[in-house]
Coordinates of C-alpha atoms in Angstrom, one line a residue:
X148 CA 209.8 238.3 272.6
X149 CA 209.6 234.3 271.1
X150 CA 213.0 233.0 272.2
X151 CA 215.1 232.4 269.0
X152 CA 215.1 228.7 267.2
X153 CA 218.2 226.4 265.4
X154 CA 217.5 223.8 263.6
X155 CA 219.5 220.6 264.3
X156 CA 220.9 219.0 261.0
X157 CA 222.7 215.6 262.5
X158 CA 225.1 214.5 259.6
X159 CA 226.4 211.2 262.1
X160 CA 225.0 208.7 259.4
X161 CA 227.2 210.6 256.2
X162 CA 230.4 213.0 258.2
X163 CA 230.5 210.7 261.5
X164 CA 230.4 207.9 259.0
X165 CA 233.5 209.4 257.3
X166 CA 235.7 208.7 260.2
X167 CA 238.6 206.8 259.5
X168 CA 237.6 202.9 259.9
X169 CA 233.6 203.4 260.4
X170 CA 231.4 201.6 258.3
X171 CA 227.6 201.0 259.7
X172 CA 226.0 197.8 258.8
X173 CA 222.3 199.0 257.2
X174 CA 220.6 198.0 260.5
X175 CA 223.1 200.3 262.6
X176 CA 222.2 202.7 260.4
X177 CA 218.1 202.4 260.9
X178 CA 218.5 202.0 264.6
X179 CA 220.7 205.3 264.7
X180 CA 218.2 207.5 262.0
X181 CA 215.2 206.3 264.7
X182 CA 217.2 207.1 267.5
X183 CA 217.8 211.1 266.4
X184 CA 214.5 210.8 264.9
X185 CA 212.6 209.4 269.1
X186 CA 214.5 213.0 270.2
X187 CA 213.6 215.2 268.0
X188 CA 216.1 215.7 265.8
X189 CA 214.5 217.1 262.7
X190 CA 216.6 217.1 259.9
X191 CA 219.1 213.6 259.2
X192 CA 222.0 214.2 256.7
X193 CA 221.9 209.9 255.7
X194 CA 224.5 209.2 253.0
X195 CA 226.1 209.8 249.6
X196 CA 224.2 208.3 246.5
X197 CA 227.0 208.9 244.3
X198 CA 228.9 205.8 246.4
X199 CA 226.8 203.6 244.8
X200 CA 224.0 201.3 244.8
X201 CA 224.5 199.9 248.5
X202 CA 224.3 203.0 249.5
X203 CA 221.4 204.3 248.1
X204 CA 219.5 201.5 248.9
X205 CA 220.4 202.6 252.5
X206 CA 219.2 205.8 251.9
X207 CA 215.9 204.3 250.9
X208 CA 215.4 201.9 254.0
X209 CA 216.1 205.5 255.9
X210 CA 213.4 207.2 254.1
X211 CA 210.9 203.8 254.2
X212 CA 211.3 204.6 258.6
X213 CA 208.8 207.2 257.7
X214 CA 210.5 209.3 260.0
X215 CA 209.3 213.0 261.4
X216 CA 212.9 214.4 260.3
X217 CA 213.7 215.9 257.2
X218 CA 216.6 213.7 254.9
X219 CA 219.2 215.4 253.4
X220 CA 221.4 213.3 251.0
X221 CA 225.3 215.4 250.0
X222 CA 226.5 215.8 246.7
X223 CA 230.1 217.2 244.6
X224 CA 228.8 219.6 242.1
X225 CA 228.4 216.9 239.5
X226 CA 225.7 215.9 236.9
X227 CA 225.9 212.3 237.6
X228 CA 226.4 213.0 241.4
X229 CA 223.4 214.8 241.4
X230 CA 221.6 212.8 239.3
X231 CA 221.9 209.7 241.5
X232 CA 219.8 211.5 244.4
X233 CA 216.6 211.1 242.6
X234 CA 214.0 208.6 243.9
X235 CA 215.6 208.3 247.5
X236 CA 212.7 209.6 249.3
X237 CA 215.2 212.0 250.4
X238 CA 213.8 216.3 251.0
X239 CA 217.3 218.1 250.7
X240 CA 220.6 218.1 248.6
X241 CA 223.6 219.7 250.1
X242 CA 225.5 220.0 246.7
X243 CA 229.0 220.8 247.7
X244 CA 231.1 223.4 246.2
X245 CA 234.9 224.5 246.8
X246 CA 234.3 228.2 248.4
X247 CA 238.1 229.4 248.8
X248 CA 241.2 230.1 246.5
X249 CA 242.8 227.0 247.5
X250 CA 240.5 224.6 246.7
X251 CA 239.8 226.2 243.7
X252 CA 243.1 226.8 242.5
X253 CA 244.4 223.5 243.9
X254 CA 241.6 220.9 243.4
X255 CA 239.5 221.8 240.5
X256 CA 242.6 224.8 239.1
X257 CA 239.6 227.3 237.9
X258 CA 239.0 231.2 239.1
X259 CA 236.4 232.2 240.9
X260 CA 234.3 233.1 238.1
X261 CA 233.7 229.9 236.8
X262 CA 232.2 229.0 239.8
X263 CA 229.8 231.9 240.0
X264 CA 229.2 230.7 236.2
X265 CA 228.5 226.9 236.5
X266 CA 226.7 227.1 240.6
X267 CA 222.9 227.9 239.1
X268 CA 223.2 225.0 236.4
X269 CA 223.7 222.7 239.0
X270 CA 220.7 224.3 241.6
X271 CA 218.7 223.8 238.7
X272 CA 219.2 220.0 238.5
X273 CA 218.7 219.4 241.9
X274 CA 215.4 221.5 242.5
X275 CA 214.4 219.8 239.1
X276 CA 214.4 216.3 241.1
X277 CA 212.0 217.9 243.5
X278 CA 214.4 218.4 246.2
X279 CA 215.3 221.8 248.5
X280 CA 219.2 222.6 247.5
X281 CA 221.6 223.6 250.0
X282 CA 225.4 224.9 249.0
X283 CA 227.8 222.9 251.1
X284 CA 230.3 226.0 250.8
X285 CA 233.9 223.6 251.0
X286 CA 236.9 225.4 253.1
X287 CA 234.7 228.5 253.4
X288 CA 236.7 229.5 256.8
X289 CA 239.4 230.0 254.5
X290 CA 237.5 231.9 251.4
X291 CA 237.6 235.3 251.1
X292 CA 233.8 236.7 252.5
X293 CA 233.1 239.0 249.8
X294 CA 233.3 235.9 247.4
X295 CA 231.4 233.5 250.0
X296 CA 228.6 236.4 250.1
X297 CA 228.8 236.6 245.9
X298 CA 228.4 232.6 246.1
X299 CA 225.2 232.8 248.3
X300 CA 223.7 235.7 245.9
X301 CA 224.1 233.7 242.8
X302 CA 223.2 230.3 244.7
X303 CA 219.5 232.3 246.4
X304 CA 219.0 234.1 242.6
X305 CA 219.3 230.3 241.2
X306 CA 216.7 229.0 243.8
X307 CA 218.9 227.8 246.6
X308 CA 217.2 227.9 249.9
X309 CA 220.7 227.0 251.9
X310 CA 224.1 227.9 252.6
X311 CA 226.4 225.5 254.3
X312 CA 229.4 227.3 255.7
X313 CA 232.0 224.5 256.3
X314 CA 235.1 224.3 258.6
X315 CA 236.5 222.3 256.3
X316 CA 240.1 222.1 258.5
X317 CA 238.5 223.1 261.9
X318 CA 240.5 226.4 261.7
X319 CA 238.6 228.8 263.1
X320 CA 237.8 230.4 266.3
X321 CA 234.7 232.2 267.7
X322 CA 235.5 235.8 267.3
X323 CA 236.3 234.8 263.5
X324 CA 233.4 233.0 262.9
X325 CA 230.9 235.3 264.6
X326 CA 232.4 238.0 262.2
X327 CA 232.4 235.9 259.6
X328 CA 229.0 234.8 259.7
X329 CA 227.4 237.6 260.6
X330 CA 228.8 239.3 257.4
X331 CA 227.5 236.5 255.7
X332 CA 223.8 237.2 257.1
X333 CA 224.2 240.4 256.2
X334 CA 224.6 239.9 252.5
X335 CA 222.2 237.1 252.0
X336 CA 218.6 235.8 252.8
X337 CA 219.6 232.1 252.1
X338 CA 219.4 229.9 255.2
X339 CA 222.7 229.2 257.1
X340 CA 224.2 226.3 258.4
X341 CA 227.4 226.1 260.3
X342 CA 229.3 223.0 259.9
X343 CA 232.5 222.9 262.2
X344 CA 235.3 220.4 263.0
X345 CA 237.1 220.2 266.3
X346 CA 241.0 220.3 265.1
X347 CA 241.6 222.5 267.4
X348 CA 238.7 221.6 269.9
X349 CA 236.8 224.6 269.0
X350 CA 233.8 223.1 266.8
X351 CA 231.1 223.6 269.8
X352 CA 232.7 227.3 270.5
X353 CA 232.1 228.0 266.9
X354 CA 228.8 226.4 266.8
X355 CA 227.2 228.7 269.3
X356 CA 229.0 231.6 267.8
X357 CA 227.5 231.1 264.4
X358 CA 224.3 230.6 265.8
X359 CA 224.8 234.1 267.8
X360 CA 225.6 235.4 264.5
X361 CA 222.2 234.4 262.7
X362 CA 222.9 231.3 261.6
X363 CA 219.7 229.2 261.1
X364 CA 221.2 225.4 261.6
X365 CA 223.6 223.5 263.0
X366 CA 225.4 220.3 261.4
X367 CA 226.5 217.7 264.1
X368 CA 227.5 214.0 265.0
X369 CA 226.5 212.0 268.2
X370 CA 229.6 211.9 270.4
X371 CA 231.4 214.5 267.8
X372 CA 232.1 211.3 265.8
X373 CA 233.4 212.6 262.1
X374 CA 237.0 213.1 260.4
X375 CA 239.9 213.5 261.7
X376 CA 239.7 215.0 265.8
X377 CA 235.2 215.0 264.5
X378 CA 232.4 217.8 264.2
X379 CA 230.7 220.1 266.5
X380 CA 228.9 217.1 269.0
X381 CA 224.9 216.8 268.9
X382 CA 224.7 217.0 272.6
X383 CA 226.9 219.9 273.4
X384 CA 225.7 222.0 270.5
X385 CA 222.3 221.6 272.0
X386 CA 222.6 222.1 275.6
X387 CA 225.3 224.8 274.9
X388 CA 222.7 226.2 272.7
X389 CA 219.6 226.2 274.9
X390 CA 220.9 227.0 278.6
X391 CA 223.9 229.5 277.7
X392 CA 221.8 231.4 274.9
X393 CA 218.0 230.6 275.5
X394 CA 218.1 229.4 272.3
X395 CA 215.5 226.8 271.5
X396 CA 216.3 223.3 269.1
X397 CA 213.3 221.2 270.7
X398 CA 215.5 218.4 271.1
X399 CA 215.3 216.1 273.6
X400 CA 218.6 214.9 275.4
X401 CA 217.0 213.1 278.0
X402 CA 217.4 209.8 276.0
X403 CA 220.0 210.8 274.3
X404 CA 222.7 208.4 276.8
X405 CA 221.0 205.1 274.9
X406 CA 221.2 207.1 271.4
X407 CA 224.9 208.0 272.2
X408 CA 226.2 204.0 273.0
X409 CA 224.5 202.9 270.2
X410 CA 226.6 205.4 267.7
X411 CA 229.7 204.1 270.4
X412 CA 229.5 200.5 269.7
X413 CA 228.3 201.4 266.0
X414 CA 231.5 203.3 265.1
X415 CA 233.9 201.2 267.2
X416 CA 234.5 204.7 269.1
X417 CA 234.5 204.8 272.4
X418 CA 233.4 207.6 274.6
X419 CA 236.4 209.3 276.5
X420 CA 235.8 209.0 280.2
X421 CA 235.7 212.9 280.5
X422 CA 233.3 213.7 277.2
X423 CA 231.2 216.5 277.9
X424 CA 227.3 215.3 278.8
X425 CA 228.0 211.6 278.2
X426 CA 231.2 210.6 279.5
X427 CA 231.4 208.3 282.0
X428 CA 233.0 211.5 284.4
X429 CA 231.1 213.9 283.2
X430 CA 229.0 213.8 286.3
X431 CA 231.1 212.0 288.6
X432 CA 232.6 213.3 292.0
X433 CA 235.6 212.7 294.1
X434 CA 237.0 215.8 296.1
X435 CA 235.5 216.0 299.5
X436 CA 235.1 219.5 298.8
X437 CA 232.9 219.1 295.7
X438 CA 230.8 216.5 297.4
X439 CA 229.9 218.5 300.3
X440 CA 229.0 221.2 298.4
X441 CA 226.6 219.3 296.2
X442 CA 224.9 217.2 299.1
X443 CA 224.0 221.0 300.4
X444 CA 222.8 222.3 297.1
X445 CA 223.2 220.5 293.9
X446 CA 223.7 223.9 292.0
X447 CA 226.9 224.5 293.9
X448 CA 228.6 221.8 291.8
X449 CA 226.4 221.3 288.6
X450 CA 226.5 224.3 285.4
X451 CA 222.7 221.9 284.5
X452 CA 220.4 219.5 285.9
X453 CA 221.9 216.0 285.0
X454 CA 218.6 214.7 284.3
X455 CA 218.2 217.1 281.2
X456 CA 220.6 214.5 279.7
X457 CA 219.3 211.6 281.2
X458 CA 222.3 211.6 283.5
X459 CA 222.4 212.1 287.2
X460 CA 225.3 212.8 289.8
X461 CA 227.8 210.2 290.9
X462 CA 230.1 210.2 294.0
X463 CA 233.3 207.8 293.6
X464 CA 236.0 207.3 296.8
X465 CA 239.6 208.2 295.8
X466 CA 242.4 210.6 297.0
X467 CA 240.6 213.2 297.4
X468 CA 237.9 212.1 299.1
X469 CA 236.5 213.0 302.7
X470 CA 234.8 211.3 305.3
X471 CA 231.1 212.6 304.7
X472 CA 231.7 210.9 301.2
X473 CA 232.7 207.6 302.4
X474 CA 229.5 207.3 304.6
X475 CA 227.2 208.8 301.2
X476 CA 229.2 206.0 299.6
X477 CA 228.6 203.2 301.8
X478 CA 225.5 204.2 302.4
X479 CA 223.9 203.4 299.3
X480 CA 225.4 199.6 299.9
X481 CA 223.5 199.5 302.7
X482 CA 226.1 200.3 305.7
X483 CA 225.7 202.9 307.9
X484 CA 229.1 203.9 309.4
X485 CA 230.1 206.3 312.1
X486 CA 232.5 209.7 311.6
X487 CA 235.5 208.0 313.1
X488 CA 235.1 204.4 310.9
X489 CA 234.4 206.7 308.0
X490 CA 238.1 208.6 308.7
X491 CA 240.1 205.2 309.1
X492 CA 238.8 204.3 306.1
X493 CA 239.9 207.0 304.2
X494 CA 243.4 205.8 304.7
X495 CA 242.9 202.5 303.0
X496 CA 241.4 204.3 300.1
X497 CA 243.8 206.6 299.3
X498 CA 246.3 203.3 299.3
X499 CA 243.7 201.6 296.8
X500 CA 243.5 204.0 294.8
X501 CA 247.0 204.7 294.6
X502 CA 247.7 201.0 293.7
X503 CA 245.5 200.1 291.5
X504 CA 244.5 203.7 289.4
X505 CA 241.0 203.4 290.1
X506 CA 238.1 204.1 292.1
X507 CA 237.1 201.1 294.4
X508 CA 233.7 199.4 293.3
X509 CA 231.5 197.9 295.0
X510 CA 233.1 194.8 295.9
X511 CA 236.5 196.7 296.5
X512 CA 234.6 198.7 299.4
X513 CA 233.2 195.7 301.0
X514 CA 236.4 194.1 300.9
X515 CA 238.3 197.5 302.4
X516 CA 235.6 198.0 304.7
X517 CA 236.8 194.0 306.0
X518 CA 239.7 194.7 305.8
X519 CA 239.6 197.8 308.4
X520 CA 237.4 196.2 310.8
X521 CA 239.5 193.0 310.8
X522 CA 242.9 195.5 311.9
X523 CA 240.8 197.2 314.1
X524 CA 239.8 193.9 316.1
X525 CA 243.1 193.0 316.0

């Protein structure tokens, strides 16, 4: 049996860009598209042309890369919104919609109906451009599923070839949205994309679950970058993906670390020190414990390979640490120490550490190492 597929749609050049205080220069912007575009990332959601004309200019210096990836550009349900996508080299439009009661009632104040009424009139204008429509289904974790499956009848009958179901408020959890999606599946033929945010540091969790369910994509940032707490992250999405379901994206991570600092320093967003797959802890090890383990078999202490992500493991000295660590440690500066130097130095460690809220580098450990020989000879 072929192992199942997801297609990647990265939306870090439009939703990561929608993160409070991010604004790419056009060159930030071309560096990042070739970046997901060198790993394999084939579709690129790149910008709203209804911003104006700096921004679709931006979407045409995307689509003059002559990249492998798709380009999808995003759209409100809007004549003149849609009308502003033409000529952008772009493949897709993802024309968003408000899919529950209270974005219907509340934002636009019209029933349901007139939604099922006006959806094809607006399919028809975007697949009259020449472009592949997708229906960016707005606050659909909170829309009643009946009406969602209703929406993606009328939106396949019109020509649609896509369904985005959007965590709008990050609301959901996996049981939910496997149910939820799956219903969805069941009902329509449309492609479906799952595009979660992590308010409550589920939007990975529902991710996979969706994908489980029969969704066909997944929408993500680099580093999770996106509104508020961010989307379902690029890299977890597709390691969680490929070694916890054997489901394929034919991405690959293993220069994704470069890809990841450039969106970093691009956004103005820092990567937390304990980030999933790129953090600078992600593969970094302390305990003694831990460390002993891996030095006797790296798969007692690693869920993946490190190299899949272009990573690899990295032991640190602190409070925790033992005296086979200190000689691994020292050992790659060069010094080769003996089992009893290793255990008095574990002492002035643990007092580094403790003072200054860090693991020593490599200066610090020369300097300890002194420091311990120079009492010893005392």
């Amino acid at each position: 049996m072929k192992q199942p597929f997801v297609t990647i749609n990265d939306t870090t050049l439009r939703d990561g860009e929608q993160s409070a205080g991010v604004a790419f220069s056009l060159d930030e912007k071309l560096h990042i598209a070739r970046q997901l575009d060198a790993i394999g990332v084939p579709e690129l959601e790149v910008g709203i042309p209804a911003m104006g004309a700096e921004e679709r200019e931006s979407i045409r210096a995307v689509a003059d890369l002559d990249l492998d990836a798709r380009l999808m550009v995003w759209s409100r349900m809007h004549a003149a919104d849609i009308d502003a996508c033409a000529n952008l080299g772009a493949n897709l439009i993802d024309i968003s919609v408000p899919a529950s009661d209270q974005h219907l009632a509340h934002k636009l104040r019209r029933p349901r109906q007139w939604l099922l009424d006006e959806l094809p009139r607006y399919v028809a204008m975007g697949l009259d451009l020449g472009l592949d429509v997708g229906i960016g289904c707005e606050d659909a974790s909170r829309a009643d599923p009946d009406f969602l499956a209703r929406l993606a009848e009328t939106a396949e009958r019109a020509g649609a070839r896509r369904l985005r179901f959007a965590d709008t408020l990050g609301v959901l959890e996996p049981f939910g949205t496997f149910e939820r999606i799956a219903h969805l599946r069941a009902r329509t033929g449309l492609e479906i994309e799952m595009h979660a945010h992590d308010d409550l540091g589920l939007a990975t969790a529902n991710t996979l679950a969706a994908c489980k369910a029969g969704a066909t994509h997944a929408n993500t940032t680099v580093n999770g970058l996106g509104e508020r707490a961010g989307n379902a992250p690029l890299e977890e999405v597709v390691v969680g993906l490929e070694k916890l379901h054997d489901i394929r994206t034919d991405i690959d991570l293993k220069g994704f670390l470069a890809l990841s600092s450039s969106v970093a320093h691009a956004s103005g967003r820092d990567v937390p020190w304990q980030k999933s797959v790129v953090g600078p802890g992600a593969f970094t090890h302390e305990a003694g414990i831990h460390i002993d383990g891996l030095l006797k078999h790296p798969d007692n202490y690693q869920g993946f390979d490190p190299v899949d992500v272009g990573r690899s493991h990295r032991i640190v000295l602190g409070k925790h640490s033992g005296p086979r660590a200190v000689q691994v440690v020292y050992a790659g500066l060069g010094i080769s120490l003996g089992d009893a130097e290793a255990s008095a130095l574990l002492g002035h460690i643990r007092l580094f550490v403790a003072a200054h809220k860090h693991s020593p580098d490599a200066a610090d450990l020369h300097a300890l190492l002194a420091s311990a020989r120079s009492h010893r000879h005392v």
